[in-house]
Amino acid sequence: MRRDDETLLKAAVVAMQADEPDGEQITASAERVAGRLGIDFVASAIESCGDVAQLLPSYRAGDLPSARSLLIEAHLRECGACRSQFRNASRPAIVNWSAPAAARATAWQPRRFGWAMAACFALMACTFFLYKAYWQVPPGVRAEVQSIDGSAWRISNAGNRQLFRGDKLTEGEQLRTSGGAHAVLRLTDGSTVEVNERSVLGVGARGHNMTITLDNGAVIVQAAKRDFGHLYVKTPDCRVAVTGTVFSVNSGIKGSRVAVLQGSVHVVHAGVDSLIQAGDQVATSDNLDPAPVDQQIAWSHDHEKYLPLLAQFSVLRQRIEEIPFPQPRYSSDLLQRVPAGTLLYISIPNLGDFLSEADGIFQDQLSKSPALQQWWAHGQGNNTADLDALVEKVHQMSQYLGEEIVIVGVNQPGNPGFAVIADVQRGGLDDFLGKQFAPSTSTHGLTVFDESSLNAAPVSAPAKGAGYALVRQHEAVFSNSIALLKQIDAQLNVGASGFATGDFGQQITAAYSRGAGIILAADLHQMMASRPNSSGANHPGASRVEWPAREPLEPAIHGNTPASCLMAGCPCLHGFARLRHTQRGGCGGGAFQRPEADRRRHHVDDRAGQRCAE
Amino acid sequence: MAAACPAMPSTESHEMLSQLFAEHHRRILIAACRITGSMADAEDVAQAVFLRLASGKGPPIANAGSYLYRAAINGALDLLRRQKAAPAEPLEEAAGEEFVGHDSSPEADASNKELGASLRLAIGELSPRAAEMFTLRYLEELGNREIAVLMETSQAVVAVTLHHARSRLKKRLRELERGTI
């Protein structure tokens, strides 16, 4: 029978592999070779696994001669069965009698701990600065007694001692005025505290902040302006945070009353932060009977200085409130013409007349009132002319523009572009802008284009100074980007952009239909999607956007004019987060109103409202 | 012998040689015996390998085992080639040290001896490098990767060389079986 080549080769290989000598032959050959080489070789009887197994205990104990140990090691390297038997038998049988090794110190690896050290240092630095800013107790005195009528006492752990003019109060000490007494303290930050009779107060400092703790009595504080920190006045039931204002605090058993003479203060009471304007007051308890501010400060030696100023502020506010505010707008032509890719839409009324009239009232009042003149000169210097010029410039420009001004933000390659669009209601705006915003030694001025000159302008021209203005026959556009100006110009030539018919535009249209004073609308979904490295609508921040309601809107809202805030694309704000001014010129400012609070009126999606409420 | 002789420190050559011999003689003798088919030839190969190691400056101890093993294989292959060039009577028969195979069947034993002798003859006709690779792969049963590392070449070269060697050996075995040497 003939075998194929492969089988034949395999059979030949097997035949060669089978030519393996047995143990006796190897031992005999080894002895002969060792004899010829002249080396020491012990004829070994270790030729089988059984022989090795018998010698393993002695091998483990180290009792074998070196030559036989080498034979065992050589066999263990070649024979897997004996090796596993040796290992398995070693595990339970061998007891480590050797002395325990000394613990090795952990090697120092700077690279491994580099980031951890950096984080630790950063944390320590932050902690240090926070400690310095908020918790460190500065050394030294806290206040100095400038004047005392009657008797006042220092209450401290060292005992009570009468205070005199020039004495100093330190951390932890209290001042107590007796009946009929009156004292004036000057704090280390420059603030002045006028203390009424039967008052108890202490002055402390933590970091950049100072705190007057009024346990009982009344004070009038003229807070100095400061760059860092605040001056706080704490009573048992409220805290007043101020900077650069004048106010009085009256604290008693029934509660506290805070009245503001100049500026504004934040009063935190029962977890609510209230902003109190000049001439207003707030009480922390309903049991406190309302009292006019002038009565509250009647005890002050300077009340004759405060009262006229207080009266002037009251008259000024009353007259300004009487100025008619632009009526709500129920539709908008500009909405049809803004670019289709608008992501931010802000609509405000043309306030030129309002500002001009308010400025006229203020100037009139200022000219009549020496107290107001003194306050204005002390606080603002002699820049009345600058204010007049600015207001006049705004007023004049407003005469060229329509009743509505729209600010749009458009996503562009590189940076987002912003533009201000308004209707032009009379000619000559380009000449006015050219004269009023001409380049000077300190400013680059405003570059004014008409349509032909805009077409000739290079898109890549660097932005200069106050930006660019395009004055068309019926519209005026201001922007910081020539490219955006060209885009809007082309859009205006075509007509409606289609923005108003989109989802975002329809929401704005709905806001107009309810009557709009100020509209702030942002398409958050598209904004997130256009950001580099952004996950678009899935961005976790999209569901946590809160509108900074009070501060940016409050000065601009007046009367019953509503302000609407829309954020399209935000999962929790498919409805309208609506800002409405709740008090006519009062101290309440804007109030953030959730959609579900006014559902019947605003047709808010129920589920969105629930999400918002959550 | 294809493998270079590494150096060995002369001061401790005797003791070191004794240790190396005790540790590696079995593996060397078996490998040489498989290739040559003769225990006497295997003894000669082992003696030559250890003498060469003792005369040189010696390799590092960690590499001595690999060196001896490969040197033994190459020495045995050299011996095969010399026997092909000058056929002689098997030494074991002359010395009365005939190798005793494992197969107890006389007929099968004779057939295997003849087949093994044919393959040895064919291996002796291969190039030294191909013969060494074939021996390491099919007699010592090392993997291609181990062979490549041992011979400082790539696995692809090992695979190609083995493929050609197998083809040549098949062809040569067929010729020997037909008696057309």
PDB file of C-alpha atoms in Angstrom, chain A residues 1-23 25-34 36-41 46-47 66-67 70-71 73-75 77-78, chain B residues 14 17-19 21-27 29-30 33-35 37 39 43-44 46-47 50-51 97-102 111-112 115-116 119-120 123 134 138-141 166 169-171 173-174 177-178:
ATOM      1  CA  MET A   1       0.000   0.000   0.000  1.00  0.00           C
ATOM      2  CA  ARG A   2       1.435   3.342  -1.061  1.00  0.00           C
ATOM      3  CA  ARG A   3       1.139   6.296   1.227  1.00  0.00           C
ATOM      4  CA  ASP A   4       0.768   9.857   0.074  1.00  0.00           C
ATOM      5  CA  ASP A   5       3.586  12.345   0.592  1.00  0.00           C
ATOM      6  CA  GLU A   6       2.111  14.016   3.634  1.00  0.00           C
ATOM      7  CA  THR A   7       1.456  10.779   5.419  1.00  0.00           C
ATOM      8  CA  LEU A   8       4.852   9.553   4.526  1.00  0.00           C
ATOM      9  CA  LEU A   9       6.513  12.650   5.961  1.00  0.00           C
ATOM     10  CA  LYS A  10       4.456  12.421   9.130  1.00  0.00           C
ATOM     11  CA  ALA A  11       5.336   8.778   9.570  1.00  0.00           C
ATOM     12  CA  ALA A  12       9.007   9.553   9.052  1.00  0.00           C
ATOM     13  CA  VAL A  13       8.884  12.359  11.634  1.00  0.00           C
ATOM     14  CA  VAL A  14       7.170  10.065  14.119  1.00  0.00           C
ATOM     15  CA  ALA A  15       9.832   7.454  13.486  1.00  0.00           C
ATOM     16  CA  MET A  16      12.570   9.965  14.194  1.00  0.00           C
ATOM     17  CA  GLN A  17      10.809  11.178  17.340  1.00  0.00           C
ATOM     18  CA  ALA A  18      10.496   7.612  18.500  1.00  0.00           C
ATOM     19  CA  ASP A  19      14.259   7.221  18.446  1.00  0.00           C
ATOM     20  CA  GLU A  20      14.496   8.440  21.989  1.00  0.00           C
ATOM     21  CA  PRO A  21      16.873   6.649  24.347  1.00  0.00           C
ATOM     22  CA  ASP A  22      15.658   5.448  27.713  1.00  0.00           C
ATOM     23  CA  GLY A  23      17.012   6.593  31.046  1.00  0.00           C
ATOM     24  CA  GLN A  25      21.116   4.713  27.982  1.00  0.00           C
ATOM     25  CA  ILE A  26      21.170   8.411  28.735  1.00  0.00           C
ATOM     26  CA  THR A  27      22.867   7.840  32.082  1.00  0.00           C
ATOM     27  CA  ALA A  28      25.474   5.617  30.535  1.00  0.00           C
ATOM     28  CA  SER A  29      26.121   8.049  27.731  1.00  0.00           C
ATOM     29  CA  ALA A  30      26.285  10.946  30.153  1.00  0.00           C
ATOM     30  CA  GLU A  31      28.872   9.157  32.293  1.00  0.00           C
ATOM     31  CA  ARG A  32      30.980   8.435  29.243  1.00  0.00           C
ATOM     32  CA  VAL A  33      30.803  11.993  27.995  1.00  0.00           C
ATOM     33  CA  ALA A  34      31.527  13.395  31.464  1.00  0.00           C
ATOM     34  CA  ARG A  36      35.837  12.262  28.411  1.00  0.00           C
ATOM     35  CA  LEU A  37      35.304  15.885  29.421  1.00  0.00           C
ATOM     36  CA  GLY A  38      36.943  15.282  32.794  1.00  0.00           C
ATOM     37  CA  ILE A  39      34.100  16.798  34.791  1.00  0.00           C
ATOM     38  CA  ASP A  40      32.404  15.580  37.925  1.00  0.00           C
ATOM     39  CA  PHE A  41      29.196  13.807  37.197  1.00  0.00           C
ATOM     40  CA  ILE A  46      16.851   9.965  38.731  1.00  0.00           C
ATOM     41  CA  GLU A  47      15.514   8.765  35.447  1.00  0.00           C
ATOM     42  CA  SER A  66      23.932  20.549  44.318  1.00  0.00           C
ATOM     43  CA  ALA A  67      24.331  18.121  41.420  1.00  0.00           C
ATOM     44  CA  LEU A  70      20.278  20.482  39.433  1.00  0.00           C
ATOM     45  CA  LEU A  71      18.912  17.222  38.070  1.00  0.00           C
ATOM     46  CA  GLU A  73      15.424  21.306  38.641  1.00  0.00           C
ATOM     47  CA  ALA A  74      16.171  20.160  35.094  1.00  0.00           C
ATOM     48  CA  HIS A  75      13.477  17.496  35.316  1.00  0.00           C
ATOM     49  CA  ARG A  77      11.608  22.270  33.852  1.00  0.00           C
ATOM     50  CA  GLU A  78      10.911  19.533  31.321  1.00  0.00           C
TER      51      GLU A  78
ATOM     52  CA  HIS B  14      35.275  23.487  35.410  1.00  0.00           C
ATOM     53  CA  LEU B  17      30.790  23.056  33.095  1.00  0.00           C
ATOM     54  CA  SER B  18      29.887  20.423  35.661  1.00  0.00           C
ATOM     55  CA  GLN B  19      26.736  22.299  36.587  1.00  0.00           C
ATOM     56  CA  PHE B  21      26.383  19.308  32.097  1.00  0.00           C
ATOM     57  CA  ALA B  22      24.295  18.040  34.997  1.00  0.00           C
ATOM     58  CA  GLU B  23      21.540  20.382  34.047  1.00  0.00           C
ATOM     59  CA  HIS B  24      21.447  20.011  30.272  1.00  0.00           C
ATOM     60  CA  HIS B  25      23.048  16.709  29.308  1.00  0.00           C
ATOM     61  CA  ARG B  26      19.756  14.848  29.155  1.00  0.00           C
ATOM     62  CA  ARG B  27      18.090  17.290  26.812  1.00  0.00           C
ATOM     63  CA  LEU B  29      21.645  13.784  24.340  1.00  0.00           C
ATOM     64  CA  ILE B  30      17.973  13.183  23.515  1.00  0.00           C
ATOM     65  CA  CYS B  33      19.946  11.095  19.394  1.00  0.00           C
ATOM     66  CA  ARG B  34      16.664  11.914  17.655  1.00  0.00           C
ATOM     67  CA  ILE B  35      18.518  13.572  14.810  1.00  0.00           C
ATOM     68  CA  GLY B  37      19.462   8.014  15.394  1.00  0.00           C
ATOM     69  CA  MET B  39      23.420   7.174  20.916  1.00  0.00           C
ATOM     70  CA  GLU B  43      27.599  11.321  22.767  1.00  0.00           C
ATOM     71  CA  ASP B  44      30.051  12.733  20.236  1.00  0.00           C
ATOM     72  CA  ALA B  46      27.374  16.352  23.323  1.00  0.00           C
ATOM     73  CA  GLN B  47      31.090  16.055  23.951  1.00  0.00           C
ATOM     74  CA  PHE B  50      30.564  20.983  25.932  1.00  0.00           C
ATOM     75  CA  LEU B  51      34.209  21.091  24.844  1.00  0.00           C
ATOM     76  CA  GLU B  97      25.619  -0.046  21.343  1.00  0.00           C
ATOM     77  CA  GLU B  98      22.647  -0.525  19.175  1.00  0.00           C
ATOM     78  CA  PHE B  99      19.837   1.821  19.966  1.00  0.00           C
ATOM     79  CA  VAL B 100      16.772   0.072  21.346  1.00  0.00           C
ATOM     80  CA  GLY B 101      13.517   1.500  19.991  1.00  0.00           C
ATOM     81  CA  HIS B 102      10.240   1.655  21.833  1.00  0.00           C
ATOM     82  CA  SER B 111      10.013  -0.205   8.889  1.00  0.00           C
ATOM     83  CA  ASN B 112      10.323   2.737  11.225  1.00  0.00           C
ATOM     84  CA  LEU B 115      11.730   5.465   7.338  1.00  0.00           C
ATOM     85  CA  GLY B 116      13.655   7.394   9.997  1.00  0.00           C
ATOM     86  CA  LEU B 119      14.208  11.228   6.637  1.00  0.00           C
ATOM     87  CA  ARG B 120      17.627  11.752   8.243  1.00  0.00           C
ATOM     88  CA  ILE B 123      17.310  16.342   6.197  1.00  0.00           C
ATOM     89  CA  PHE B 134      12.626  21.677  10.395  1.00  0.00           C
ATOM     90  CA  TYR B 138       8.872  18.856  13.971  1.00  0.00           C
ATOM     91  CA  LEU B 139      11.309  16.968  16.188  1.00  0.00           C
ATOM     92  CA  GLU B 140      11.595  19.380  19.073  1.00  0.00           C
ATOM     93  CA  GLU B 141       8.078  20.682  18.479  1.00  0.00           C
ATOM     94  CA  ARG B 166       8.540  20.006   3.769  1.00  0.00           C
ATOM     95  CA  LEU B 169      11.483  16.295   2.118  1.00  0.00           C
ATOM     96  CA  LYS B 170       8.238  14.806   0.768  1.00  0.00           C
ATOM     97  CA  LYS B 171       9.692  14.623  -2.677  1.00  0.00           C
ATOM     98  CA  LEU B 173      11.151  10.587   0.810  1.00  0.00           C
ATOM     99  CA  ARG B 174       9.070   9.459  -2.154  1.00  0.00           C
ATOM    100  CA  GLU B 177      10.832   4.891  -1.021  1.00  0.00           C
ATOM    101  CA  ARG B 178      10.913   4.101  -4.732  1.00  0.00           C
TER     102      ARG B 178
END
